[in-house]
Short mmCIF file of C-alpha atoms in Angstrom, two decimals:
data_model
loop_
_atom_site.label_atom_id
_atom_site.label_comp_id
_atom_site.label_asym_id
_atom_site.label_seq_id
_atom_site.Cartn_x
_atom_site.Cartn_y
_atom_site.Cartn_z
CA UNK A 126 30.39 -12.60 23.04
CA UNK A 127 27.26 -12.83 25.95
CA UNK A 128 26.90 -9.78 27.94
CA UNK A 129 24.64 -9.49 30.89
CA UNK A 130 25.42 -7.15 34.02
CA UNK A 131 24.22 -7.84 37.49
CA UNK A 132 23.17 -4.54 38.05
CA UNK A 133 19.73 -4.24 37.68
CA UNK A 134 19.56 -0.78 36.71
CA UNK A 135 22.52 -1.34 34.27
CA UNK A 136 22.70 0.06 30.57
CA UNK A 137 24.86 -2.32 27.95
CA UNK A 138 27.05 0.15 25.95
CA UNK A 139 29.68 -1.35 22.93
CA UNK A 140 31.86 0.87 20.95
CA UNK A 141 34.17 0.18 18.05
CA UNK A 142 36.00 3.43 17.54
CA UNK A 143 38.32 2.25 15.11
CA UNK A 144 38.40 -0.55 12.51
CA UNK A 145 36.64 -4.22 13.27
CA UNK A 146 33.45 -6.30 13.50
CA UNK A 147 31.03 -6.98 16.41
CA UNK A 148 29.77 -9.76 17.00
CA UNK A 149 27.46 -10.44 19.78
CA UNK A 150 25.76 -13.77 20.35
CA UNK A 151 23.74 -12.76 23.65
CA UNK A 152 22.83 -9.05 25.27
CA UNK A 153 20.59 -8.63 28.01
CA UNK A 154 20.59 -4.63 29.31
CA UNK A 155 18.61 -3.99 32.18
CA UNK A 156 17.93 -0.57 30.70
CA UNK A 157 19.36 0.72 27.24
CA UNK A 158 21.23 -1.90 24.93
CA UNK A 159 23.39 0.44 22.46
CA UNK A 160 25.84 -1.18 20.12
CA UNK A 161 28.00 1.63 17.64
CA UNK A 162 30.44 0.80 14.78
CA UNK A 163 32.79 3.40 12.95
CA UNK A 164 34.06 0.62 10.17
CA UNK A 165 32.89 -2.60 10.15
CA UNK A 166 29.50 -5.03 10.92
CA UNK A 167 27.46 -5.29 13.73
CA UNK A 168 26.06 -8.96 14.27
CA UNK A 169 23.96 -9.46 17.30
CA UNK A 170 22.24 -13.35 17.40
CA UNK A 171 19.86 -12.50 20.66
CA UNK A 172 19.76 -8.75 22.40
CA UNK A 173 17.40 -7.97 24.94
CA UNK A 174 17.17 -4.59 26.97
CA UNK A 175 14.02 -2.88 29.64
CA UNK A 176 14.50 0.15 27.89
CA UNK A 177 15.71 1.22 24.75
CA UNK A 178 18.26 -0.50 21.94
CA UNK A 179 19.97 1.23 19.30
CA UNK A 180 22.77 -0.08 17.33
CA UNK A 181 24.34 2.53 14.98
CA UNK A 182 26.82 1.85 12.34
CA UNK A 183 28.73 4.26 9.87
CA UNK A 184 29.89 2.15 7.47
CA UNK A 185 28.92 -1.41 7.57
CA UNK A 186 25.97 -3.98 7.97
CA UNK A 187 23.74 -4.06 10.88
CA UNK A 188 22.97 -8.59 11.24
CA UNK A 189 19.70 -9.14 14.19
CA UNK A 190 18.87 -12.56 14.41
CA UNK A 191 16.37 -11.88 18.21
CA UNK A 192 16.00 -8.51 18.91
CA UNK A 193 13.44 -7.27 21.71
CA UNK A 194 13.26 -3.70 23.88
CA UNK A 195 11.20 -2.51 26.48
CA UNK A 196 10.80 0.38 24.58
CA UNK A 197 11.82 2.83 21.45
CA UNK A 198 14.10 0.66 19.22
CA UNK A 199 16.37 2.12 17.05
CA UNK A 200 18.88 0.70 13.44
CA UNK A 201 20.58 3.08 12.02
CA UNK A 202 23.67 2.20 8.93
CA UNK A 203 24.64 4.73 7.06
CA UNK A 204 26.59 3.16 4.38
CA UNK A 205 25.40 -0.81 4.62
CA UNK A 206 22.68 -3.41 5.04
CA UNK A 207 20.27 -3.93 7.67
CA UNK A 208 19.19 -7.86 8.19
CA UNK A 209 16.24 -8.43 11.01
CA UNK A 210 15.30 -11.79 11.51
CA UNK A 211 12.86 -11.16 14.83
CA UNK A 212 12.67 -7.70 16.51
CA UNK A 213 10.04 -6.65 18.48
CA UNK A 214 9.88 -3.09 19.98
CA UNK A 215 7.81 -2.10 23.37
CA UNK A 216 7.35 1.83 21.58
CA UNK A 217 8.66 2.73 18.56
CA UNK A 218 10.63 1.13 16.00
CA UNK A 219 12.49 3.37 13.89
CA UNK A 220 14.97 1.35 10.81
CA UNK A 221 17.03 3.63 8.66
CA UNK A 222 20.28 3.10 6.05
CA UNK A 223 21.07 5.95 3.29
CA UNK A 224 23.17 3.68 1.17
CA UNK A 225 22.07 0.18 2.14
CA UNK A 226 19.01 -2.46 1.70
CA UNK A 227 16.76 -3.42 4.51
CA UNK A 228 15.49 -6.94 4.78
CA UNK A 229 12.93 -7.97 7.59
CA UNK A 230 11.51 -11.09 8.11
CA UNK A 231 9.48 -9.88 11.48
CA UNK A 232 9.09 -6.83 12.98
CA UNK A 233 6.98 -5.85 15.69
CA UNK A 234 6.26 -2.00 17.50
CA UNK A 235 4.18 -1.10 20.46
CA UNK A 236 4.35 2.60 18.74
CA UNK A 237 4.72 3.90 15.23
CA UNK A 238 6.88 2.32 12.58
CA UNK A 239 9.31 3.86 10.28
CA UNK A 240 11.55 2.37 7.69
CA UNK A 241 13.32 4.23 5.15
CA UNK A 242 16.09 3.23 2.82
CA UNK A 243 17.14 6.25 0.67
CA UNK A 244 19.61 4.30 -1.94
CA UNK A 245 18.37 0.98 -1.56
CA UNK A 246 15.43 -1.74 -1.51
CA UNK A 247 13.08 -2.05 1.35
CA UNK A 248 11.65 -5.95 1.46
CA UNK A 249 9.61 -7.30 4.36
CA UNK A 250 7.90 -10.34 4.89
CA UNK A 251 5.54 -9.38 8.39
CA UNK A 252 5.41 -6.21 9.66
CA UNK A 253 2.97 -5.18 12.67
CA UNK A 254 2.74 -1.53 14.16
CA UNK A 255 0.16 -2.09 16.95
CA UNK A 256 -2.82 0.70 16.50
CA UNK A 257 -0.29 2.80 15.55
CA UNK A 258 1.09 4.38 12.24
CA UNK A 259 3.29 2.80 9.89
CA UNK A 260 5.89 4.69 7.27
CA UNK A 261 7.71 3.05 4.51
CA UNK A 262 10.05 4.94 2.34
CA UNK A 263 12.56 4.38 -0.53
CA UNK A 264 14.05 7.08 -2.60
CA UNK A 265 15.19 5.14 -5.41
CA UNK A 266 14.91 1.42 -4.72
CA UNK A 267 12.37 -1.09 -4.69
CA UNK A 268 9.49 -2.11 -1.99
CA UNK A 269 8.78 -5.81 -1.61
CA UNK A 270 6.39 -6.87 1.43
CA UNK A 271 6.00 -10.71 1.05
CA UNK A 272 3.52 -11.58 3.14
CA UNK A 273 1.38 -9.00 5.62
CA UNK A 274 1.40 -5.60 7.28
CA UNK A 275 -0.85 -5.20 9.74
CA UNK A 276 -1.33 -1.88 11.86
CA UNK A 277 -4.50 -2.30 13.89
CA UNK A 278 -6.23 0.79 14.16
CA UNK A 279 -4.63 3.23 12.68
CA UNK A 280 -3.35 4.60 9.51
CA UNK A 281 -0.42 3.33 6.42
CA UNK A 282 1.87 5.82 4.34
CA UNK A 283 4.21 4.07 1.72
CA UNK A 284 6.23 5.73 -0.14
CA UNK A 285 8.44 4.67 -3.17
CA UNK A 286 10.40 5.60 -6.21
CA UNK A 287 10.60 2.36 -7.93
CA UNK A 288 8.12 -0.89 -8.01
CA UNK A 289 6.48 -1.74 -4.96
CA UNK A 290 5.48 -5.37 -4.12
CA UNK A 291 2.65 -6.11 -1.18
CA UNK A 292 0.92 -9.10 -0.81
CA UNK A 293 -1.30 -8.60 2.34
CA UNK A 294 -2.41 -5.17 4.30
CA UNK A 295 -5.16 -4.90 7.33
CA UNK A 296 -5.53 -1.33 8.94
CA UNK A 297 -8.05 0.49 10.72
CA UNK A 298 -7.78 3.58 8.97
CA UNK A 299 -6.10 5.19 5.88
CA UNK A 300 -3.56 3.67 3.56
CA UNK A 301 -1.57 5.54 1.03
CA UNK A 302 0.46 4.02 -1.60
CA UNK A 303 2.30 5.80 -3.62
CA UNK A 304 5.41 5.33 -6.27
CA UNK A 305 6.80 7.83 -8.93
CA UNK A 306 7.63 4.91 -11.49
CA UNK A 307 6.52 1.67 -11.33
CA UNK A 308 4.53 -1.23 -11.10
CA UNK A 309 2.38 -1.16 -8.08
CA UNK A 310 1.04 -4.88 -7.14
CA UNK A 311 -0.88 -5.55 -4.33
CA UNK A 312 -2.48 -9.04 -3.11
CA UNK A 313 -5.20 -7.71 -0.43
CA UNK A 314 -5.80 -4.58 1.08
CA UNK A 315 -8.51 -4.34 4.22
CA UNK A 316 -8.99 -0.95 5.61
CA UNK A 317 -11.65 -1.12 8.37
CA UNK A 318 -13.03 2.75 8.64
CA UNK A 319 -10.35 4.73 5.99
CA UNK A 320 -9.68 5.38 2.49
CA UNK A 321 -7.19 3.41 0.28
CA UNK A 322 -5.24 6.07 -2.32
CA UNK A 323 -3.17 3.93 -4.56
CA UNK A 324 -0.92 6.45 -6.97
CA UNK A 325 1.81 5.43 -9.75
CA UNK A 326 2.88 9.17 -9.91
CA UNK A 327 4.85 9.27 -13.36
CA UNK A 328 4.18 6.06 -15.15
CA UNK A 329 3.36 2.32 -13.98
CA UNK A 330 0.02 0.07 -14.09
CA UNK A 331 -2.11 -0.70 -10.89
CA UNK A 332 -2.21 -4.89 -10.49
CA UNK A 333 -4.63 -5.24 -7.46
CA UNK A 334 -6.45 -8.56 -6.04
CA UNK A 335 -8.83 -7.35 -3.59
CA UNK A 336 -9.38 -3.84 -2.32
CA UNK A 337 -12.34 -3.49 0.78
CA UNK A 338 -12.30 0.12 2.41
CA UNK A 339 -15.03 1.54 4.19
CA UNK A 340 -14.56 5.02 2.98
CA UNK A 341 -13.36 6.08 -0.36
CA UNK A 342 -10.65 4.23 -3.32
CA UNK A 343 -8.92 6.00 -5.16
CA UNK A 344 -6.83 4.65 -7.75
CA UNK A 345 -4.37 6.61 -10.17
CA UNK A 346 -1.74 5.96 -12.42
CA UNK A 347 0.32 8.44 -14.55
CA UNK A 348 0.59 6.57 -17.45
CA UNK A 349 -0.66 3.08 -17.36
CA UNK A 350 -3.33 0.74 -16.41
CA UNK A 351 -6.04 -0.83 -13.66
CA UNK A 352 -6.19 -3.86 -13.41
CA UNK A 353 -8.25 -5.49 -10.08
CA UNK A 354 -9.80 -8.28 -9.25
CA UNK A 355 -12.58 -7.09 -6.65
CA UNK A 356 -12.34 -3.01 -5.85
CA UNK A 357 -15.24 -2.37 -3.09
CA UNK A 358 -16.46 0.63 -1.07
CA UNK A 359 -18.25 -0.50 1.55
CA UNK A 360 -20.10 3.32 2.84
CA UNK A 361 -17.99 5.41 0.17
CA UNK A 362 -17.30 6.05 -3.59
CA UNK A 363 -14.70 4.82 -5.63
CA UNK A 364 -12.29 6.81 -8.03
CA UNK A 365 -9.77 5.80 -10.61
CA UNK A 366 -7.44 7.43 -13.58
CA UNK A 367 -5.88 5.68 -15.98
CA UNK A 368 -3.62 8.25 -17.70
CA UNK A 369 -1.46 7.57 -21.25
CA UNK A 370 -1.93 4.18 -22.65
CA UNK A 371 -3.28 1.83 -20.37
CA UNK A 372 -6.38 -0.52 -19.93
CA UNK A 373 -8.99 -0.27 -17.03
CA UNK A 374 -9.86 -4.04 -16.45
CA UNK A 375 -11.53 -4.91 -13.02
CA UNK A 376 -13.73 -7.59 -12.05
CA UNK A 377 -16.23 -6.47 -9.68
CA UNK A 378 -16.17 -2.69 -8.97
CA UNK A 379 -18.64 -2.01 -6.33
CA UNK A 380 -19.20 1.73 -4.43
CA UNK A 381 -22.24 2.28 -1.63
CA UNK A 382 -21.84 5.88 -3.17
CA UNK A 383 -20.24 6.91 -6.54
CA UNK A 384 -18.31 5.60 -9.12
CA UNK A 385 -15.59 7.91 -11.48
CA UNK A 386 -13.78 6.33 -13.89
CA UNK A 387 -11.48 7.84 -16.57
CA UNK A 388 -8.79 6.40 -19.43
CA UNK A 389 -6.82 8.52 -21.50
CA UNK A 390 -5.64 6.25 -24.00
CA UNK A 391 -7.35 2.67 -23.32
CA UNK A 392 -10.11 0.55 -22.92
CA UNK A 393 -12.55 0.40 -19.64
CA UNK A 394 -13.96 -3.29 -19.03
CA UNK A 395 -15.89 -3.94 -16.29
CA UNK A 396 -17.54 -7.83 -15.51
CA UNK A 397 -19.70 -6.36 -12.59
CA UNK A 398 -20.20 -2.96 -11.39
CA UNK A 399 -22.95 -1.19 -8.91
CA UNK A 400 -22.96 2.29 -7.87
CA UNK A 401 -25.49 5.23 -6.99
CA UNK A 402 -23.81 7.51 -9.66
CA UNK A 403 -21.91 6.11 -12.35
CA UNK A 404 -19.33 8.31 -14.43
CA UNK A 405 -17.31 6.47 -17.29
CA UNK A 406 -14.89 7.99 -19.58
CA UNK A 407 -12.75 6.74 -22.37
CA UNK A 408 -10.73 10.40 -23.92
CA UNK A 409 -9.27 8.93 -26.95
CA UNK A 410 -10.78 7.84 -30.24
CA UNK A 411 -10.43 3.65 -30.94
CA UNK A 412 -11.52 2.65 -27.79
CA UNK A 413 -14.16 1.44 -26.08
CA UNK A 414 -16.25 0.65 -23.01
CA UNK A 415 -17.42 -2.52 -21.66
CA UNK A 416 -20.08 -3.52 -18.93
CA UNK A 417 -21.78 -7.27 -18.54
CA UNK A 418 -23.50 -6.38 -15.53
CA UNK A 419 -24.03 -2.67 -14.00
CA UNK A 420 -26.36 -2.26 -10.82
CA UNK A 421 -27.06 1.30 -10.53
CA UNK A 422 -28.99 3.36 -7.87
CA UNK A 423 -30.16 6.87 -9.70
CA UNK A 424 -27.66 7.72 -12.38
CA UNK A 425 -24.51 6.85 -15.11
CA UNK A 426 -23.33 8.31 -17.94
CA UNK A 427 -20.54 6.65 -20.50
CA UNK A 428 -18.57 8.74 -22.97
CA UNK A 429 -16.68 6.56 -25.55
CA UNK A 430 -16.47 5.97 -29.56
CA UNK A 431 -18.12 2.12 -28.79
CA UNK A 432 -20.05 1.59 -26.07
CA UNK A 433 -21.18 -2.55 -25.08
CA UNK A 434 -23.13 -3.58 -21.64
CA UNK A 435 -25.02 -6.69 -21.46
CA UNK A 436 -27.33 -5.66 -18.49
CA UNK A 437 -28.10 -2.80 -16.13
CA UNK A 438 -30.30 -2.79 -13.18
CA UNK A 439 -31.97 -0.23 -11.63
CA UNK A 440 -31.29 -0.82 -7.68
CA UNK A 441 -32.50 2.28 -5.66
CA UNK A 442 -35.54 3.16 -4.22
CA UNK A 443 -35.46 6.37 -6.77
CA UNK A 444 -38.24 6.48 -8.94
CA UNK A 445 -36.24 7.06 -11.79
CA UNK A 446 -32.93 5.99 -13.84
CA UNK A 447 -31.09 8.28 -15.91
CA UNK A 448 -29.02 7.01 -18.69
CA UNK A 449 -26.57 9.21 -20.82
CA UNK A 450 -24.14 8.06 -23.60
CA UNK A 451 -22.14 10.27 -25.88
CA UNK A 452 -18.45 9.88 -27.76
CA UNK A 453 -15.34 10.58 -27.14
CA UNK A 454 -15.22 14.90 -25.87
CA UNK A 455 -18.85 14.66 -26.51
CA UNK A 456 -18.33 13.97 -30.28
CA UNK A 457 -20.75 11.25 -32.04
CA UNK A 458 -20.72 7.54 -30.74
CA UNK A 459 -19.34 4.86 -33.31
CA UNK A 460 -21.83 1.83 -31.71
CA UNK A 461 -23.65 1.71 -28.84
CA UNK A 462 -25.40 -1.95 -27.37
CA UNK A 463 -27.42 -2.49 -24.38
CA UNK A 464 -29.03 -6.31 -23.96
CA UNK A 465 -30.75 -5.77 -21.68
CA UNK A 466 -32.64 -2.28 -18.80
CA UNK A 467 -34.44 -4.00 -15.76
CA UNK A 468 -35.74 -2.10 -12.59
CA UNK A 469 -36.42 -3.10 -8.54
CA UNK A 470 -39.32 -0.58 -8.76
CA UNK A 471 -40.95 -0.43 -11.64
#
């Protein structure tokens, strides 16, 4: 059950051929640790190798309680579950099952980070990928990340057929998040000097907390709706499509640059927006757009059958602010009521 050679240029290597569990409680390769199963579970409590570890198994679970390699590490199960309690990997970290779930309490790579379950759920509670990218993929099952994902520098691609879950994401550069049907929900997202795409390809509505990027945000959803609590481009615009029957609801929407905005079949209600150019659509007849406070720098323009904003302010150094309201496909406006049209200059 504890393994650990005296040769200090050793490599650890287990095979189970046949039929049977493994069950290590302590591995400690001076080189490569690598662990393979034909037909039955792998369960390692503490493995620890100067070079690489990969554990493969063909039809069973893959069990890490302490996992740590001087370099790549590598889980593969082809038909089971992968469990990590702790693993931390000097490169990359590479976790794969085609018919299995994948739960990770921590996981740590020096290099990039992929995880992929093709038949099953993916859920994670920490995940870090040190300045380095980070892939997430399901291909039918659900995405749940608990508590954070954070991947220094560089740049976020998850991918998902089902729901996906996050509650916390720092990055220093791009972040796509994308799911072909289902809820996307999302706690924080921080992206230092990249863009944030959220999509919910087919059908599913966007449930966001707070979204900070310095570039662009754009948000999209097949057929649902937006709903966020602060959305905010800090040197960039921000974008976002509501498509089928869905309500836009955000509380502060905030873009150094532009602001596009579109709902097929919904309301758009805004408590506090600011943007250079403002662009608001609502394409179906019966519903409306709402605004209590819009700071805008040269330009907006609202298309809907009722159209309701308590205040804008005009918050540019341009001389002038254009305003432009019309109905739905340019057709006549049921109501439209502005309180109140204040300017920094005049």
């Amino acid at each position: 059950r504890s393994i650990s050679p005296t040769n200090s240029g050793a490599d650890i290597e287990i095979a189970n051929t046949f039929i049977g569990d493994i069950d290590l409680a302590y591995a400690n390769a001076a080189r490569d640790l690598i662990i393979s199963a034909v037909n039955g579970n792998i369960g390692l409590i503490t493995g620890i190798s100067g070079g690489k570890i990969a554990i493969t198994n063909i039809d069973g679970n893959i069990a890490i309680d302490a996992a740590k390699s001087g370099k790549d590490m590598v889980l593969t199960a082809d038909k089971g579950d992968i469990s990590i309690v702790d693993a931390v990997a000097g490169n990359e970290m590479s976790v794969n099952t085609i018919t299995g779930n994948i739960d990770i309490t921590d996981a740590t790579s020096g290099g990039n980070m992929t995880i992929k379950a093709n038949t099953g759920n993916i859920t994670i509670a920490r995940g870090t990928a040190t300045d380095c990218n980070l892939v997430i993929k399901t291909e039918t099952g659900n995405l749940s990340v608990t508590d954070h994902l954070d991947i220094g520098r560089d740049s976020m691609i998850i991918v998902n057929e089902g729901a996906l879950t996050l509650g916390s994401i720092s990055l220093g550069k791009d972040l796509v998040l994308n799911t072909a049907v289902g809820d996307i929900t999302v706690g924080e997202i921080f992206s230092e000097s990249g863009n944030v795409t959220v999509n919910a390809e087919k059908s599913g509505n966007l449930i966001l907390g707070d979204i900070v990027a310095d570039q662009q945000i754009d948000l999209t959803t097949g057929f649902g709706g937006v709903e966020a609590d602060h959305l905010e481009s800090v040197d960039g615009s921000v974008n976002f499509i509501a498509g089928g029957a869905g309500d836009v609801n955000v509380h502060e929407l905030l873009a150094r640059k532009d602001v596009t905005g579109l709902a097929e079949n919904g309301d758009i209600m805004l408590a506090r927006l600011g943007g250079r150019n403002v662009v608001l659509v609502v394409n179906h007849d019966g519903n409306d757009v709402n605004i209590k406070n819009a700071g805008i720098g040269e330009a907006m323009s609202v298309s809907a059958e009722n159209i309701g904003i308590d205040n804008i302010d005009h918050q540019s150094s341009s001389d002038y602010l254009e305003l432009s309201f019309s109905g739905v496909k340019q057709a006549a406006m049921n109501d439209i009521s502005i309180d109140n049209i204040s300017s920094d200059v005049g």
